[in-house]
């Protein structure tokens, strides 16, 4: 086709591929054949076949029945028609083999036809021009007639009708004629035509020979009469519009047309017909004016938003055309003429037609919509503003009604207001409170109908664009967009303002939506926001569920189970108000509140796990902010102490206080990072081991550093317990410790406990209460003691008390008791095991070990004050005896050993001569035991030596018998020894005994030699004790003579164990040696108990 010139256009439009044509033809033939077969099957069979008459024999016979002939003819016609179509297809196929020249022929034919058409069109155009020029030709001027008229003033060849002109009227005649005409009009309208004047023509004015009928808002018409006959018609003089905008003067053509029609109507129908004609004419003109102004608006301010459509006499004005798609429902008004008559009502001439307006909002007619049209002023823009204002009112009111039913606005948690301005619809607004500080003002532009939101918040969510994207959405979806925007705004506020307080948004979410939906509720759709604080445990989150029904704040604990995250614990945070102000104070209080609830959950879980009953009560906590309410926990003191002690014992321990402990959260503080330690190395490792250890140490140090630098929050819990007798803790004043305070006026102990947020304080609280119970028990023991024991100073970790060897006498003045020398002791309660500290004294040092063992046993501190007071005389006298022997011991003349077997059993050993020799020397062993006679303490002193002879008959025995049997002494001799009363009696006895024995003990050891068992490092001697059949255990404290310049008492490197037991059946000696130097096991027996306690020294 390249050989064709450029003027010839190549035609490709309308071409159909040959394969498509043949396939369609084949498909059509197949379908038609199938239809034809079905049609032939439905035709009735021949009558011969129906009757069963068939031809016999083998020769075929034609069936010439009508039915068979019809079928054959129908089939033949079908075949012929299809044959013709396929013949055409064959011809086309043959032409298709010459497609290129055929296409060229088509292009040439198209070009020839186009050229011929242009020729014919040009010829027609020239002929039309020639025909139209005939009417544009100006005839030649009549110069002869013009010359005759201008020169002579006559034209003899023109005919003359011989009319006589009327005489001219003077001014007086003209005025008279006008007055007469006014009189005729006045008489006719007021008397003769009064009943026939329409109601709309009641307002008329007569003057200047004419009557002017005025219809307000429509027109004014001037009429007159040409005859005095009352039945003569009125004649039209002038017409004016009585509304704006309208032409001040009518064109001659329009005026002539109105004059002709009005005169005709006056002749036939009178004044009523005249009014109807002019009234309908004015209504039509008003509609035309509305259309004209609408067209100008569509080309001006309302461009693209207004469309005008004339419907015969009516007018349709589409507004907000760009708001809806063309195929969607449109909003428009129809201005037309209504008859004003009601159906099935009588005809009333006073009721005339009027302009009416029908409003279609989004394609649906709004019934009952009343838009009063201004009859005196025609303004399409004002009408559209009025209609748009109603539409805006409908949209904003619908939004307001829908939102008002939602939970947040129904409960007045958020403000919602709609303000309608009829004069200026653009100022009508819907004001919605989004957050505590942010409000959204939504307006609608009257011209475009687009939503306008103010202010424009920053963020990636374009609310205004989303609202205007598809205005056909249901109102529920539009409200959902507002809620979605609010959720985005809240998330942005939380992200921006919470970052500085340690709160961050979690993205992705730690748990799925279905997990949160379980406790949020099934009604409504929620937007979930997860927040996490860097100081809280890793698996605790704040979850905010936002919806139209209200916002919900939840504290959740997320756990991982089989790779799926699920909410293990959840507690709702009742924030007041529910729409808070997202300030720094809010995040501080949120941290405080969440930490408080988290800690309370941990405490309650621990109590539930240990089956401790509790009661949660709402109390006013002055330590918390006023808008944060955390319930206090009340738990029984006996239940807390019962975690480590039996129930009966715990109740006994808790008897000092009322059986309830109140636990309140006091504060939440940031934890100070822990100091990091140095690297830990192990000696004796090779190079490879050292490198591995160094790497492990570095990894451990890095993990420790990360954990130490990780910010954490500590909770400060206030636990209060009220004592039963505040006077018992009288010496405690104010702050007992840095974390313990006591108020004597109300008798309340307050504990301040610090722990990590999310951990339980139950163990710490139990330890503090146990210490307080231990303190109360010790104070009770001291107060109830029958001996002269007094508390001097009391703290939570220490009790300092004084005592004498006298019994307590009721009624004795405290000043008189202070005259007696008092010994002091202190009880340390700061550790898990109590520890008693006695005053200076050699025996007290040994007694402290036994007393510490006893006070930490089940016997406790109950008998310690009594024992200290009772044993004070024996301690004094033993200390004095030891002091008296310091000189001889330094001169190597002898020594004395004081051993404490138990707190009520002591031994006093005298060794004459040198103590450095390992040979057996003569010695004296005195046993001092505390006895009770008639509830009075007394001391039993007797001699008992090691070996088969318990009381050998030697010089020591003679001196003892002499002293013990002395008359006048405050003691009495018994068979086994001597018994002395407490206080001064035992002191006198022991001093007298020591003074009598000392000269003898300082003699040569050879003179006092007595058989001794073979010495060994550790000796176990069995002998018969007639005075005590119970098993006793003696601790040899390794006291000996020290070198020059040292004291009398000295501890050896190894403790020697002497175990004595009585056996009435045999007196065999069983020797056992414990060679363990570093750990010797000692069996200690406490008083009043048959249990034995093992002590590892």
JSON list of C-alpha atoms in Angstrom, two decimals, residues 395-404 406 408-410 413-419 428-443 451-455 457 463 467 475 478-487 489 547-548 579:
[
{"chain": "A", "resi": 395, "resn": "UNK", "atom": "CA", "xyz": [-25.60, 15.79, 56.67]},
{"chain": "A", "resi": 396, "resn": "UNK", "atom": "CA", "xyz": [-24.25, 17.37, 59.86]},
{"chain": "A", "resi": 397, "resn": "UNK", "atom": "CA", "xyz": [-27.37, 16.49, 61.83]},
{"chain": "A", "resi": 398, "resn": "UNK", "atom": "CA", "xyz": [-27.11, 12.89, 60.67]},
{"chain": "A", "resi": 399, "resn": "UNK", "atom": "CA", "xyz": [-23.49, 12.80, 61.80]},
{"chain": "A", "resi": 400, "resn": "UNK", "atom": "CA", "xyz": [-24.49, 14.33, 65.14]},
{"chain": "A", "resi": 401, "resn": "UNK", "atom": "CA", "xyz": [-27.37, 11.91, 65.68]},
{"chain": "A", "resi": 402, "resn": "UNK", "atom": "CA", "xyz": [-25.24, 8.89, 64.82]},
{"chain": "A", "resi": 403, "resn": "UNK", "atom": "CA", "xyz": [-22.33, 9.95, 67.02]},
{"chain": "A", "resi": 404, "resn": "UNK", "atom": "CA", "xyz": [-24.60, 10.91, 69.92]},
{"chain": "A", "resi": 406, "resn": "UNK", "atom": "CA", "xyz": [-22.20, 6.04, 70.64]},
{"chain": "A", "resi": 408, "resn": "UNK", "atom": "CA", "xyz": [-18.28, 8.01, 74.45]},
{"chain": "A", "resi": 409, "resn": "UNK", "atom": "CA", "xyz": [-20.76, 10.75, 73.58]},
{"chain": "A", "resi": 410, "resn": "UNK", "atom": "CA", "xyz": [-23.77, 9.10, 75.21]},
{"chain": "A", "resi": 413, "resn": "UNK", "atom": "CA", "xyz": [-17.12, 11.55, 78.08]},
{"chain": "A", "resi": 414, "resn": "UNK", "atom": "CA", "xyz": [-16.52, 13.67, 74.98]},
{"chain": "A", "resi": 415, "resn": "UNK", "atom": "CA", "xyz": [-18.26, 16.80, 73.78]},
{"chain": "A", "resi": 416, "resn": "UNK", "atom": "CA", "xyz": [-20.28, 16.89, 70.59]},
{"chain": "A", "resi": 417, "resn": "UNK", "atom": "CA", "xyz": [-22.10, 19.95, 69.22]},
{"chain": "A", "resi": 418, "resn": "UNK", "atom": "CA", "xyz": [-23.65, 21.04, 65.95]},
{"chain": "A", "resi": 419, "resn": "UNK", "atom": "CA", "xyz": [-24.15, 24.70, 65.06]},
{"chain": "A", "resi": 428, "resn": "UNK", "atom": "CA", "xyz": [-22.52, 25.59, 59.88]},
{"chain": "A", "resi": 429, "resn": "UNK", "atom": "CA", "xyz": [-20.23, 23.20, 61.69]},
{"chain": "A", "resi": 430, "resn": "UNK", "atom": "CA", "xyz": [-20.04, 19.98, 63.63]},
{"chain": "A", "resi": 431, "resn": "UNK", "atom": "CA", "xyz": [-17.58, 20.14, 66.53]},
{"chain": "A", "resi": 432, "resn": "UNK", "atom": "CA", "xyz": [-16.26, 16.81, 67.78]},
{"chain": "A", "resi": 433, "resn": "UNK", "atom": "CA", "xyz": [-13.90, 16.29, 70.69]},
{"chain": "A", "resi": 434, "resn": "UNK", "atom": "CA", "xyz": [-11.19, 13.85, 69.65]},
{"chain": "A", "resi": 435, "resn": "UNK", "atom": "CA", "xyz": [-8.92, 13.98, 72.67]},
{"chain": "A", "resi": 436, "resn": "UNK", "atom": "CA", "xyz": [-8.68, 15.99, 75.82]},
{"chain": "A", "resi": 437, "resn": "UNK", "atom": "CA", "xyz": [-7.00, 18.83, 73.97]},
{"chain": "A", "resi": 438, "resn": "UNK", "atom": "CA", "xyz": [-7.91, 18.35, 70.31]},
{"chain": "A", "resi": 439, "resn": "UNK", "atom": "CA", "xyz": [-11.23, 19.16, 68.68]},
{"chain": "A", "resi": 440, "resn": "UNK", "atom": "CA", "xyz": [-12.29, 18.54, 65.09]},
{"chain": "A", "resi": 441, "resn": "UNK", "atom": "CA", "xyz": [-14.50, 21.05, 63.33]},
{"chain": "A", "resi": 442, "resn": "UNK", "atom": "CA", "xyz": [-16.20, 19.65, 60.25]},
{"chain": "A", "resi": 443, "resn": "UNK", "atom": "CA", "xyz": [-17.92, 21.95, 57.77]},
{"chain": "A", "resi": 451, "resn": "UNK", "atom": "CA", "xyz": [-16.15, 18.18, 53.55]},
{"chain": "A", "resi": 452, "resn": "UNK", "atom": "CA", "xyz": [-13.75, 20.61, 55.15]},
{"chain": "A", "resi": 453, "resn": "UNK", "atom": "CA", "xyz": [-12.04, 19.63, 58.41]},
{"chain": "A", "resi": 454, "resn": "UNK", "atom": "CA", "xyz": [-10.26, 22.07, 60.67]},
{"chain": "A", "resi": 455, "resn": "UNK", "atom": "CA", "xyz": [-7.63, 22.16, 61.93]},
{"chain": "A", "resi": 457, "resn": "UNK", "atom": "CA", "xyz": [-3.57, 17.72, 61.93]},
{"chain": "A", "resi": 463, "resn": "UNK", "atom": "CA", "xyz": [-9.33, 12.65, 56.86]},
{"chain": "A", "resi": 467, "resn": "UNK", "atom": "CA", "xyz": [-14.37, 11.79, 53.51]},
{"chain": "A", "resi": 475, "resn": "UNK", "atom": "CA", "xyz": [-23.15, 7.33, 57.33]},
{"chain": "A", "resi": 478, "resn": "UNK", "atom": "CA", "xyz": [-18.22, 7.93, 57.43]},
{"chain": "A", "resi": 479, "resn": "UNK", "atom": "CA", "xyz": [-18.44, 7.87, 61.23]},
{"chain": "A", "resi": 480, "resn": "UNK", "atom": "CA", "xyz": [-15.99, 4.96, 61.24]},
{"chain": "A", "resi": 481, "resn": "UNK", "atom": "CA", "xyz": [-13.57, 7.16, 59.28]},
{"chain": "A", "resi": 482, "resn": "UNK", "atom": "CA", "xyz": [-13.83, 9.82, 61.98]},
{"chain": "A", "resi": 483, "resn": "UNK", "atom": "CA", "xyz": [-13.10, 7.21, 64.63]},
{"chain": "A", "resi": 484, "resn": "UNK", "atom": "CA", "xyz": [-10.19, 5.85, 62.63]},
{"chain": "A", "resi": 485, "resn": "UNK", "atom": "CA", "xyz": [-8.76, 9.35, 62.37]},
{"chain": "A", "resi": 486, "resn": "UNK", "atom": "CA", "xyz": [-9.14, 9.81, 66.11]},
{"chain": "A", "resi": 487, "resn": "UNK", "atom": "CA", "xyz": [-7.30, 6.54, 66.72]},
{"chain": "A", "resi": 489, "resn": "UNK", "atom": "CA", "xyz": [-4.32, 10.98, 66.27]},
{"chain": "A", "resi": 547, "resn": "UNK", "atom": "CA", "xyz": [-13.82, 2.37, 69.61]},
{"chain": "A", "resi": 548, "resn": "UNK", "atom": "CA", "xyz": [-16.92, 4.51, 69.33]},
{"chain": "A", "resi": 579, "resn": "UNK", "atom": "CA", "xyz": [-10.20, 10.66, 77.83]}
]
